[in-house]
mmCIF file of C-alpha atoms in Angstrom:
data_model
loop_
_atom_site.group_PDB
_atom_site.id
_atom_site.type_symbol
_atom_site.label_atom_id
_atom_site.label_comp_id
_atom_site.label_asym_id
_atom_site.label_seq_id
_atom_site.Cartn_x
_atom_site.Cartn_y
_atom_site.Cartn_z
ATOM 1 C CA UNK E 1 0.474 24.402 173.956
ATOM 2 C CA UNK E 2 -2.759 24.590 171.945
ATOM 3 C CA UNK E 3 -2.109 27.668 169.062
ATOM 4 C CA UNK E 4 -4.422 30.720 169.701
ATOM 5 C CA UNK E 5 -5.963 32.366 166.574
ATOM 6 C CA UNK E 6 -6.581 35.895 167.183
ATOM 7 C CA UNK E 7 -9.339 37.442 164.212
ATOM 8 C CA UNK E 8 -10.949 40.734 163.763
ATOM 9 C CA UNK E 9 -14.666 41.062 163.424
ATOM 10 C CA UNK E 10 -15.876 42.987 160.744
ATOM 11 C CA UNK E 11 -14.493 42.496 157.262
ATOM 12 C CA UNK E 12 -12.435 39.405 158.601
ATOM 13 C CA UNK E 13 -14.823 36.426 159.618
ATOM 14 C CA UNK E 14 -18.212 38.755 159.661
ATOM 15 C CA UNK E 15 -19.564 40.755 156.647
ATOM 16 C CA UNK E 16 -21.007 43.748 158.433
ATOM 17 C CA UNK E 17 -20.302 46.568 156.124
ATOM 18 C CA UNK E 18 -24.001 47.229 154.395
ATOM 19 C CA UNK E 19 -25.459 47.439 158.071
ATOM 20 C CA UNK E 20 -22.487 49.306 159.568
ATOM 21 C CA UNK E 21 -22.617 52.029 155.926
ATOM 22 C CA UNK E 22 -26.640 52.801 156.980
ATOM 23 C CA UNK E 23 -26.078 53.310 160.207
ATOM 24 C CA UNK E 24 -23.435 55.958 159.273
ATOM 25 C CA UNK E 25 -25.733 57.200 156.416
ATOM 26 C CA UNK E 26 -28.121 57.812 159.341
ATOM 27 C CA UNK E 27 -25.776 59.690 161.612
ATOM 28 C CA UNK E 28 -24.350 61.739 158.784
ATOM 29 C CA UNK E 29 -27.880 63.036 157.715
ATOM 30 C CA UNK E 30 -29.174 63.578 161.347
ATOM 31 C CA UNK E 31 -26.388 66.378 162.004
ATOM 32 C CA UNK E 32 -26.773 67.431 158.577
ATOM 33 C CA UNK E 33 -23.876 66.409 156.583
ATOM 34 C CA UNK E 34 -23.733 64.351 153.230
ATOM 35 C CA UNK E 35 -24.602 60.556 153.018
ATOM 36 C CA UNK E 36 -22.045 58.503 150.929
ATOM 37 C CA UNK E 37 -22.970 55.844 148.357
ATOM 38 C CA UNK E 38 -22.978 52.416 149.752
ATOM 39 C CA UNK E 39 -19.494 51.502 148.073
ATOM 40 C CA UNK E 40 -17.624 54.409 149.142
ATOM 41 C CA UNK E 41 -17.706 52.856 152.898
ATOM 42 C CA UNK E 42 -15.026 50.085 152.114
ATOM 43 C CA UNK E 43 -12.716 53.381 152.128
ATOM 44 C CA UNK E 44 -14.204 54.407 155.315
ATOM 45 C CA UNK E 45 -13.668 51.690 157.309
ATOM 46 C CA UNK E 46 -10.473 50.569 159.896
ATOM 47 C CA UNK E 47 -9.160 51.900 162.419
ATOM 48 C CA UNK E 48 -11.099 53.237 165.554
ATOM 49 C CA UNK E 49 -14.186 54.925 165.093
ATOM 50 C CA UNK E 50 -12.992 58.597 165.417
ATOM 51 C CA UNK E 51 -10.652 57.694 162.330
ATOM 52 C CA UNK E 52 -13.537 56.597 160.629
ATOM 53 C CA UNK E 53 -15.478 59.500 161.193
ATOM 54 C CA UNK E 54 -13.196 61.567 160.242
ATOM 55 C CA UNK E 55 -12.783 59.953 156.551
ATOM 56 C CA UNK E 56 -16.710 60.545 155.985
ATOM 57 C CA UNK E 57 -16.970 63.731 157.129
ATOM 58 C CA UNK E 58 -16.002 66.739 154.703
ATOM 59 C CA UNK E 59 -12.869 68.043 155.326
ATOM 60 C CA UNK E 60 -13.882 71.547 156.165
ATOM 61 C CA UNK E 61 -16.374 69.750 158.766
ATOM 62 C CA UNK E 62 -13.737 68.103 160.237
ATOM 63 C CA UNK E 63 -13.515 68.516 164.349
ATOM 64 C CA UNK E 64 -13.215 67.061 167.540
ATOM 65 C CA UNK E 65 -17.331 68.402 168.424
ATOM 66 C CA UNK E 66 -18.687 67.074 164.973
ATOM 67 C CA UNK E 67 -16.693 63.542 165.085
ATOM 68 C CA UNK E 68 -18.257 63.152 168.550
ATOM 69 C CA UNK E 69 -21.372 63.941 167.375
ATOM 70 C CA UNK E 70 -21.485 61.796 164.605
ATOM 71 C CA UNK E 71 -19.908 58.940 166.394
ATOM 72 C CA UNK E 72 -22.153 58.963 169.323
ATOM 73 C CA UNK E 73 -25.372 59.199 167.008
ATOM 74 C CA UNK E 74 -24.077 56.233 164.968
ATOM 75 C CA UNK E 75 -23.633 53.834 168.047
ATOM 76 C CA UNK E 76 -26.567 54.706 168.990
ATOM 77 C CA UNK E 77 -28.536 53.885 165.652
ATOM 78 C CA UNK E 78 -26.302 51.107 165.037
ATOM 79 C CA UNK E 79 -26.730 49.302 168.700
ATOM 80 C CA UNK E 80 -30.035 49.503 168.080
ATOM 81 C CA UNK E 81 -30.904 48.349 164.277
ATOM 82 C CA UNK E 82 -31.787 45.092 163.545
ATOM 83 C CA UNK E 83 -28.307 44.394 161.431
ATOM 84 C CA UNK E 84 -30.197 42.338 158.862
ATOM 85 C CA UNK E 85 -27.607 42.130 156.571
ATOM 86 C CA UNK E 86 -24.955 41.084 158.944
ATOM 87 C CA UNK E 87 -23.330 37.629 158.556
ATOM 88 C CA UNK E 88 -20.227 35.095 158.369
ATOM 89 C CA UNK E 89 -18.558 35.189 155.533
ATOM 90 C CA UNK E 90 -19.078 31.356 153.435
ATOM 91 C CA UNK E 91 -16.748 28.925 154.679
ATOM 92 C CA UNK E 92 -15.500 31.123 157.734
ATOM 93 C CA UNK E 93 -18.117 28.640 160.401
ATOM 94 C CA UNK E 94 -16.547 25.814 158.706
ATOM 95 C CA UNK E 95 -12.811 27.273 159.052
ATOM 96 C CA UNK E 96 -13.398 27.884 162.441
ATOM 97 C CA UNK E 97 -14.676 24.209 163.809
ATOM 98 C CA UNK E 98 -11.937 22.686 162.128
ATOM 99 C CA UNK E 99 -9.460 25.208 163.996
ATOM 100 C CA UNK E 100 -11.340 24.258 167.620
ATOM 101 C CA UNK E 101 -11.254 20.608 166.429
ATOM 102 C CA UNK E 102 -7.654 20.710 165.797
ATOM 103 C CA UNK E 103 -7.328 21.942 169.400
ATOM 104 C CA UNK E 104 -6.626 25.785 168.441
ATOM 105 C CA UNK E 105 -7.755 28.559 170.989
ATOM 106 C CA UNK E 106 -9.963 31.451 169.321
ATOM 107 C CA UNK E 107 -10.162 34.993 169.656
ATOM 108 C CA UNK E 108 -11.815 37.964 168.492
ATOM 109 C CA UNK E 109 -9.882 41.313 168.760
ATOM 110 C CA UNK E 110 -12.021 44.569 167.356
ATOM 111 C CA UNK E 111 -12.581 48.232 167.860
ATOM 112 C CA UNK E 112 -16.166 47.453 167.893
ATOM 113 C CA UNK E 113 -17.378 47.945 171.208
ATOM 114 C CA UNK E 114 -17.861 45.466 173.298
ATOM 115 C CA UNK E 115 -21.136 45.249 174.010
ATOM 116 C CA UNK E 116 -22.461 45.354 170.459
ATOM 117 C CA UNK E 117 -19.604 42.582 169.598
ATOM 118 C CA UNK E 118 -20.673 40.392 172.419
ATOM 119 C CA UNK E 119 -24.290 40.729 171.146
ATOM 120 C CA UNK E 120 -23.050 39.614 167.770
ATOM 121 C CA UNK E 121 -20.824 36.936 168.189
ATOM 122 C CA UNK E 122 -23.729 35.128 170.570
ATOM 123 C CA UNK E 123 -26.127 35.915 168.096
ATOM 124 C CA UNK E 124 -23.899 34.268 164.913
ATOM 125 C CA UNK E 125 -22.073 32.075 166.151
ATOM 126 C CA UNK E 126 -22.313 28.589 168.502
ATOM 127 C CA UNK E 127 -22.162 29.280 172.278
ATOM 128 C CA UNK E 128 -18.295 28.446 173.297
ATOM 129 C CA UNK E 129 -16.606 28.569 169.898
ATOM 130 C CA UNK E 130 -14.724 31.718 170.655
ATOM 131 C CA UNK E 131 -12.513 31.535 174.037
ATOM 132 C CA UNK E 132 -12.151 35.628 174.520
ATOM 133 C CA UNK E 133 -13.587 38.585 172.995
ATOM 134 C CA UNK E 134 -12.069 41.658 173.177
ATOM 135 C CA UNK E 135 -14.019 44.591 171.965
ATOM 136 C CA UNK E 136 -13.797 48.451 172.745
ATOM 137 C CA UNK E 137 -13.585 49.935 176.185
ATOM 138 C CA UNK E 138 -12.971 53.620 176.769
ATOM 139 C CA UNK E 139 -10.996 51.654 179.892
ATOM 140 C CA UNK E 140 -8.152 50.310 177.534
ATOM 141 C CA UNK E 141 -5.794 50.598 174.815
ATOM 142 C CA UNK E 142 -7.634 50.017 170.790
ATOM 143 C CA UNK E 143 -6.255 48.704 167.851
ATOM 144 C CA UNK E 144 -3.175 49.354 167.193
ATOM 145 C CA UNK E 145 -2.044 48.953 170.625
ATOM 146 C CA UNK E 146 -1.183 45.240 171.353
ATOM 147 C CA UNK E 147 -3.257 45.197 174.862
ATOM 148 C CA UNK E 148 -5.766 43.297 173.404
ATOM 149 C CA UNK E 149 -3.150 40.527 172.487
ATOM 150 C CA UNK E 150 -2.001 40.393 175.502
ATOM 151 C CA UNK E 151 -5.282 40.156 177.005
ATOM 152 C CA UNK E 152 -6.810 37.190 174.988
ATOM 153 C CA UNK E 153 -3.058 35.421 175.652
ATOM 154 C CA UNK E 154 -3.481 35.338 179.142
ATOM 155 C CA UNK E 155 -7.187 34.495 178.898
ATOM 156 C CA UNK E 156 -6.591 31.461 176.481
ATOM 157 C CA UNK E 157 -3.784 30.218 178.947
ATOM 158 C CA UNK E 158 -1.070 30.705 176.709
ATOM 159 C CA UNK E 159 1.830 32.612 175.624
ATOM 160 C CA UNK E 160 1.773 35.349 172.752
ATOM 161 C CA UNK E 161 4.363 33.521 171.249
ATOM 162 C CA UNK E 162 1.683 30.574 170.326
ATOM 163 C CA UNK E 163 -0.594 33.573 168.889
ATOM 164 C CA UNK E 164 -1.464 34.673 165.068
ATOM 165 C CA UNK E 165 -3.680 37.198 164.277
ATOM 166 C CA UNK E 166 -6.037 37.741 161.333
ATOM 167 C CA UNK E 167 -7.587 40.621 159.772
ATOM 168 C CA UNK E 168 -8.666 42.907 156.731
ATOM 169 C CA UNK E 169 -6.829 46.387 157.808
ATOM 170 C CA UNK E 170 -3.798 47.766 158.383
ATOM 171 C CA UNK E 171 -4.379 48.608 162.217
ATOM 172 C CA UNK E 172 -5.270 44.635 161.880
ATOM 173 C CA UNK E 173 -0.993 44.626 160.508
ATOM 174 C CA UNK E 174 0.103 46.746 162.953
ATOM 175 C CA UNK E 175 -1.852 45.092 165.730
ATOM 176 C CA UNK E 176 0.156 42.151 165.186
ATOM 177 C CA UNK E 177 3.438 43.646 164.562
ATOM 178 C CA UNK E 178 3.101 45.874 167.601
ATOM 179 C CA UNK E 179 2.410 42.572 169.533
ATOM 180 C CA UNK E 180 5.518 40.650 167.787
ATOM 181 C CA UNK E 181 3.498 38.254 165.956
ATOM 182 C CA UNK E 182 2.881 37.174 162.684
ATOM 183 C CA UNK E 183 -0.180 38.366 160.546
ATOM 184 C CA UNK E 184 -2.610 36.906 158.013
ATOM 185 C CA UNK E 185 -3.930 39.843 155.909
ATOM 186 C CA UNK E 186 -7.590 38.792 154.324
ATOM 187 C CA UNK E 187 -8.448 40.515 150.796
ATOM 188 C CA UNK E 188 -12.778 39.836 151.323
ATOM 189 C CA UNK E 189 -12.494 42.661 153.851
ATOM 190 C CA UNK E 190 -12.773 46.290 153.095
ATOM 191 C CA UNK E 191 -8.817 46.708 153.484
ATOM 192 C CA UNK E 192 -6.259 46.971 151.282
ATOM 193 C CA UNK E 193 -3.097 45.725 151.548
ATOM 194 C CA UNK E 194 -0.306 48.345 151.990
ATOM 195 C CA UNK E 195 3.683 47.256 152.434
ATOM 196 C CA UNK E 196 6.073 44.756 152.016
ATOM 197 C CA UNK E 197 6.109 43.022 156.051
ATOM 198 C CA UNK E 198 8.075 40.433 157.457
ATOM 199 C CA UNK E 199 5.377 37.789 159.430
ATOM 200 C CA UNK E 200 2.557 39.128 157.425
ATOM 201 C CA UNK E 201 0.877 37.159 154.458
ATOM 202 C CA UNK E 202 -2.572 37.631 152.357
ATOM 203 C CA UNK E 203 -4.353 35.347 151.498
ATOM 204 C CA UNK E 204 -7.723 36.109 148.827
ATOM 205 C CA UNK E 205 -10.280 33.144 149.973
ATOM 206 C CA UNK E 206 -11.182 31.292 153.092
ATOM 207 C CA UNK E 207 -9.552 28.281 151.780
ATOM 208 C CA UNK E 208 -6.303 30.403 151.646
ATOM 209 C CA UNK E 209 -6.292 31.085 155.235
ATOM 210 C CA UNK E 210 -7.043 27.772 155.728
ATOM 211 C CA UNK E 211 -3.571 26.369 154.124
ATOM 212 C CA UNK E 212 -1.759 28.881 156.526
ATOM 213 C CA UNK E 213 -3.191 27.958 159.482
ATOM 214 C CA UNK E 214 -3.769 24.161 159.229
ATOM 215 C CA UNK E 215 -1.731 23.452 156.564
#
Protein backbone atom coordinates (compact mmCIF):
# COMPACT_ATOMS: atom_id res chain seq x y z
CA UNK A 1 0.00 0.00 0.00
CA UNK A 2 1.43 3.21 -1.47
CA UNK A 3 2.13 5.77 1.87
CA UNK A 4 -0.19 8.87 1.79
CA UNK A 5 1.42 12.23 2.81
CA UNK A 6 -1.08 14.44 4.23
CA UNK A 7 0.41 18.52 4.26
CA UNK A 8 -1.12 21.74 5.22
CA UNK A 9 -1.17 24.66 2.87
CA UNK A 10 -0.07 27.75 4.13
CA UNK A 11 3.14 27.98 6.10
CA UNK A 12 3.84 24.19 5.26
CA UNK A 13 4.57 23.69 1.40
CA UNK A 14 3.10 27.38 0.34
CA UNK A 15 4.42 30.76 1.66
CA UNK A 16 1.22 32.74 1.74
CA UNK A 17 1.58 34.87 4.77
CA UNK A 18 2.50 38.56 3.14
CA UNK A 19 -0.72 38.14 0.87
CA UNK A 20 -2.89 36.52 3.57
CA UNK A 21 -1.39 39.73 6.42
CA UNK A 22 -2.86 42.53 3.61
CA UNK A 23 -5.79 41.07 3.13
CA UNK A 24 -6.39 41.16 6.94
CA UNK A 25 -4.81 44.69 7.07
CA UNK A 26 -7.67 45.47 4.65
CA UNK A 27 -10.51 43.96 6.62
CA UNK A 28 -9.25 45.36 9.89
CA UNK A 29 -9.23 49.02 8.52
CA UNK A 30 -12.59 48.69 6.59
CA UNK A 31 -14.59 48.10 10.01
CA UNK A 32 -12.35 50.43 11.61
CA UNK A 33 -10.02 48.67 13.81
CA UNK A 34 -6.08 48.79 13.91
CA UNK A 35 -3.82 47.29 11.12
CA UNK A 36 -0.84 45.20 12.50
CA UNK A 37 2.74 45.40 11.20
CA UNK A 38 3.49 42.82 8.65
CA UNK A 39 5.53 40.58 11.22
CA UNK A 40 3.10 40.51 13.89
CA UNK A 41 0.85 38.08 11.54
CA UNK A 42 3.15 34.94 12.10
CA UNK A 43 1.39 35.23 15.71
CA UNK A 44 -1.88 35.51 14.09
CA UNK A 45 -2.00 32.72 12.13
CA UNK A 46 -3.39 28.75 12.81
CA UNK A 47 -6.17 27.54 13.62
CA UNK A 48 -9.59 28.34 11.88
CA UNK A 49 -10.27 31.66 10.83
CA UNK A 50 -12.55 32.82 13.75
CA UNK A 51 -9.39 31.98 16.02
CA UNK A 52 -7.48 34.07 13.92
CA UNK A 53 -9.65 36.86 14.05
CA UNK A 54 -9.92 36.88 17.26
CA UNK A 55 -5.95 37.22 17.94
CA UNK A 56 -5.96 40.53 15.69
CA UNK A 57 -8.70 42.08 16.97
CA UNK A 58 -8.33 44.18 20.34
CA UNK A 59 -9.45 42.49 23.13
CA UNK A 60 -12.14 44.87 24.18
CA UNK A 61 -13.39 44.46 20.37
CA UNK A 62 -13.59 41.05 20.75
CA UNK A 63 -17.22 39.39 19.65
CA UNK A 64 -19.04 36.98 17.84
CA UNK A 65 -20.68 40.25 15.36
CA UNK A 66 -17.14 41.89 14.86
CA UNK A 67 -15.18 38.40 14.15
CA UNK A 68 -17.89 37.80 11.53
CA UNK A 69 -17.48 40.92 10.19
CA UNK A 70 -13.99 40.93 9.85
CA UNK A 71 -13.82 37.42 8.64
CA UNK A 72 -16.35 37.75 5.97
CA UNK A 73 -14.69 41.11 4.65
CA UNK A 74 -11.29 39.35 4.56
CA UNK A 75 -12.49 36.35 2.33
CA UNK A 76 -13.87 38.49 0.40
CA UNK A 77 -10.72 40.80 -0.28
CA UNK A 78 -8.57 37.90 -0.10
CA UNK A 79 -10.62 35.59 -2.82
CA UNK A 80 -10.35 38.27 -4.84
CA UNK A 81 -6.59 39.82 -4.76
CA UNK A 82 -4.20 38.86 -7.06
CA UNK A 83 -1.92 36.93 -4.20
CA UNK A 84 1.28 38.14 -5.84
CA UNK A 85 3.40 37.19 -3.27
CA UNK A 86 2.12 33.73 -2.85
CA UNK A 87 4.44 30.76 -3.60
CA UNK A 88 6.13 27.21 -2.81
CA UNK A 89 8.49 27.31 -0.52
CA UNK A 90 12.35 26.33 -2.40
CA UNK A 91 12.77 22.78 -2.62
CA UNK A 92 9.06 21.89 -1.54
CA UNK A 93 8.13 21.14 -5.87
CA UNK A 94 11.18 19.12 -5.80
CA UNK A 95 10.22 17.22 -2.38
CA UNK A 96 7.05 16.55 -3.67
CA UNK A 97 7.92 14.73 -7.27
CA UNK A 98 10.27 12.65 -5.60
CA UNK A 99 7.41 11.60 -3.01
CA UNK A 100 4.86 10.82 -6.24
CA UNK A 101 7.89 9.15 -7.91
CA UNK A 102 8.50 6.97 -5.04
CA UNK A 103 4.84 5.93 -5.39
CA UNK A 104 3.52 8.08 -2.26
CA UNK A 105 -0.19 9.39 -2.35
CA UNK A 106 -0.51 13.31 -1.61
CA UNK A 107 -2.77 15.36 0.23
CA UNK A 108 -3.53 18.73 1.23
CA UNK A 109 -5.54 19.21 4.50
CA UNK A 110 -6.28 23.19 5.42
CA UNK A 111 -8.77 25.49 7.00
CA UNK A 112 -8.50 27.52 3.96
CA UNK A 113 -11.57 27.24 2.17
CA UNK A 114 -11.94 25.25 -0.41
CA UNK A 115 -12.54 27.10 -3.15
CA UNK A 116 -9.70 29.59 -2.74
CA UNK A 117 -7.33 26.36 -2.02
CA UNK A 118 -8.49 24.64 -5.12
CA UNK A 119 -7.76 27.89 -7.05
CA UNK A 120 -4.29 27.81 -5.59
CA UNK A 121 -3.06 24.53 -5.73
CA UNK A 122 -4.14 24.49 -9.76
CA UNK A 123 -2.62 27.67 -10.11
CA UNK A 124 1.02 26.51 -8.32
CA UNK A 125 1.30 23.44 -8.77
CA UNK A 126 1.28 20.59 -11.87
CA UNK A 127 -2.23 19.29 -12.73
CA UNK A 128 -2.45 15.68 -10.82
CA UNK A 129 0.36 16.02 -8.29
CA UNK A 130 -1.95 16.22 -5.35
CA UNK A 131 -4.56 13.14 -5.11
CA UNK A 132 -7.23 15.05 -2.60
CA UNK A 133 -7.68 18.41 -1.32
CA UNK A 134 -9.48 19.06 1.53
CA UNK A 135 -10.19 22.64 2.31
CA UNK A 136 -12.99 24.39 4.47
CA UNK A 137 -16.66 23.64 4.25
CA UNK A 138 -19.17 25.11 6.66
CA UNK A 139 -20.59 21.27 5.77
CA UNK A 140 -17.77 19.51 7.88
CA UNK A 141 -15.58 19.19 10.73
CA UNK A 142 -12.00 21.84 10.54
CA UNK A 143 -8.77 21.36 11.82
CA UNK A 144 -8.47 19.88 14.66
CA UNK A 145 -11.05 17.40 13.98
CA UNK A 146 -9.54 14.34 12.13
CA UNK A 147 -12.51 14.27 9.33
CA UNK A 148 -10.34 15.53 6.94
CA UNK A 149 -7.93 12.50 7.50
CA UNK A 150 -10.31 10.34 7.15
CA UNK A 151 -11.55 11.85 4.10
CA UNK A 152 -8.28 12.05 1.99
CA UNK A 153 -7.70 8.13 3.38
CA UNK A 154 -10.56 6.90 1.76
CA UNK A 155 -10.03 9.09 -1.31
CA UNK A 156 -6.31 7.94 -1.80
CA UNK A 157 -7.55 4.22 -1.43
CA UNK A 158 -5.86 3.56 1.63
CA UNK A 159 -5.91 3.11 5.23
CA UNK A 160 -5.06 5.96 7.87
CA UNK A 161 -2.69 3.73 9.19
CA UNK A 162 -0.39 4.28 5.86
CA UNK A 163 -0.96 8.21 6.53
CA UNK A 164 1.55 11.07 7.95
CA UNK A 165 0.71 14.41 8.15
CA UNK A 166 2.76 17.62 7.86
CA UNK A 167 2.38 21.03 9.03
CA UNK A 168 3.58 24.39 10.72
CA UNK A 169 0.82 24.68 13.71
CA UNK A 170 -0.31 23.12 16.49
CA UNK A 171 -3.98 22.39 15.17
CA UNK A 172 -1.51 20.85 12.30
CA UNK A 173 -0.20 18.45 15.86
CA UNK A 174 -3.37 17.88 17.01
CA UNK A 175 -4.83 17.10 13.61
CA UNK A 176 -2.65 14.23 13.51
CA UNK A 177 -2.84 13.08 16.98
CA UNK A 178 -6.62 13.32 16.95
CA UNK A 179 -6.40 11.07 13.79
CA UNK A 180 -3.76 8.53 15.51
CA UNK A 181 -0.98 9.32 13.31
CA UNK A 182 2.31 10.51 13.42
CA UNK A 183 3.29 14.24 12.72
CA UNK A 184 6.11 16.15 11.03
CA UNK A 185 6.16 19.67 12.60
CA UNK A 186 7.92 22.28 9.93
CA UNK A 187 9.85 25.37 11.63
CA UNK A 188 9.62 27.76 7.93
CA UNK A 189 5.96 28.13 8.88
CA UNK A 190 4.55 30.75 11.11
CA UNK A 191 4.15 28.08 14.05
CA UNK A 192 5.92 27.38 16.85
CA UNK A 193 6.52 24.35 18.28
CA UNK A 194 4.81 23.74 21.67
CA UNK A 195 5.20 20.14 23.73
CA UNK A 196 7.04 17.21 24.11
CA UNK A 197 4.67 14.47 21.63
CA UNK A 198 5.02 11.00 20.99
CA UNK A 199 4.76 10.51 16.77
CA UNK A 200 5.56 14.10 16.27
CA UNK A 201 9.05 15.38 14.98
CA UNK A 202 10.39 18.95 13.56
CA UNK A 203 12.31 19.22 11.24
CA UNK A 204 13.97 23.14 10.25
CA UNK A 205 14.57 22.72 6.24
CA UNK A 206 12.98 20.95 3.35
CA UNK A 207 15.82 18.62 3.22
CA UNK A 208 14.87 17.65 6.85
CA UNK A 209 11.52 16.52 5.96
CA UNK A 210 12.93 14.91 3.27
CA UNK A 211 15.18 12.36 5.52
CA UNK A 212 11.86 11.54 7.43
CA UNK A 213 9.86 10.75 4.77
CA UNK A 214 12.17 9.05 2.20
CA UNK A 215 14.86 8.36 4.21
Amino acid sequence: MAKIAIFDFDGTIVNTITDVALSFNKALETHGFPTHPMEAFDGFVGGNLETVVSRMLPKDAISDENIDKVKFTYREIYGTSPKENTKPYDGIMGLLQDLKDAGWKLAINTNKGQKLVDDLTAELFPEGMFDSVVGYLESRPSKPDPYGVKMICEECGGDISDAIYIGDGMSDVNTAINAGIPCVFVTWGQGDFDGDFDDVVSVSCVEGLRNELLG
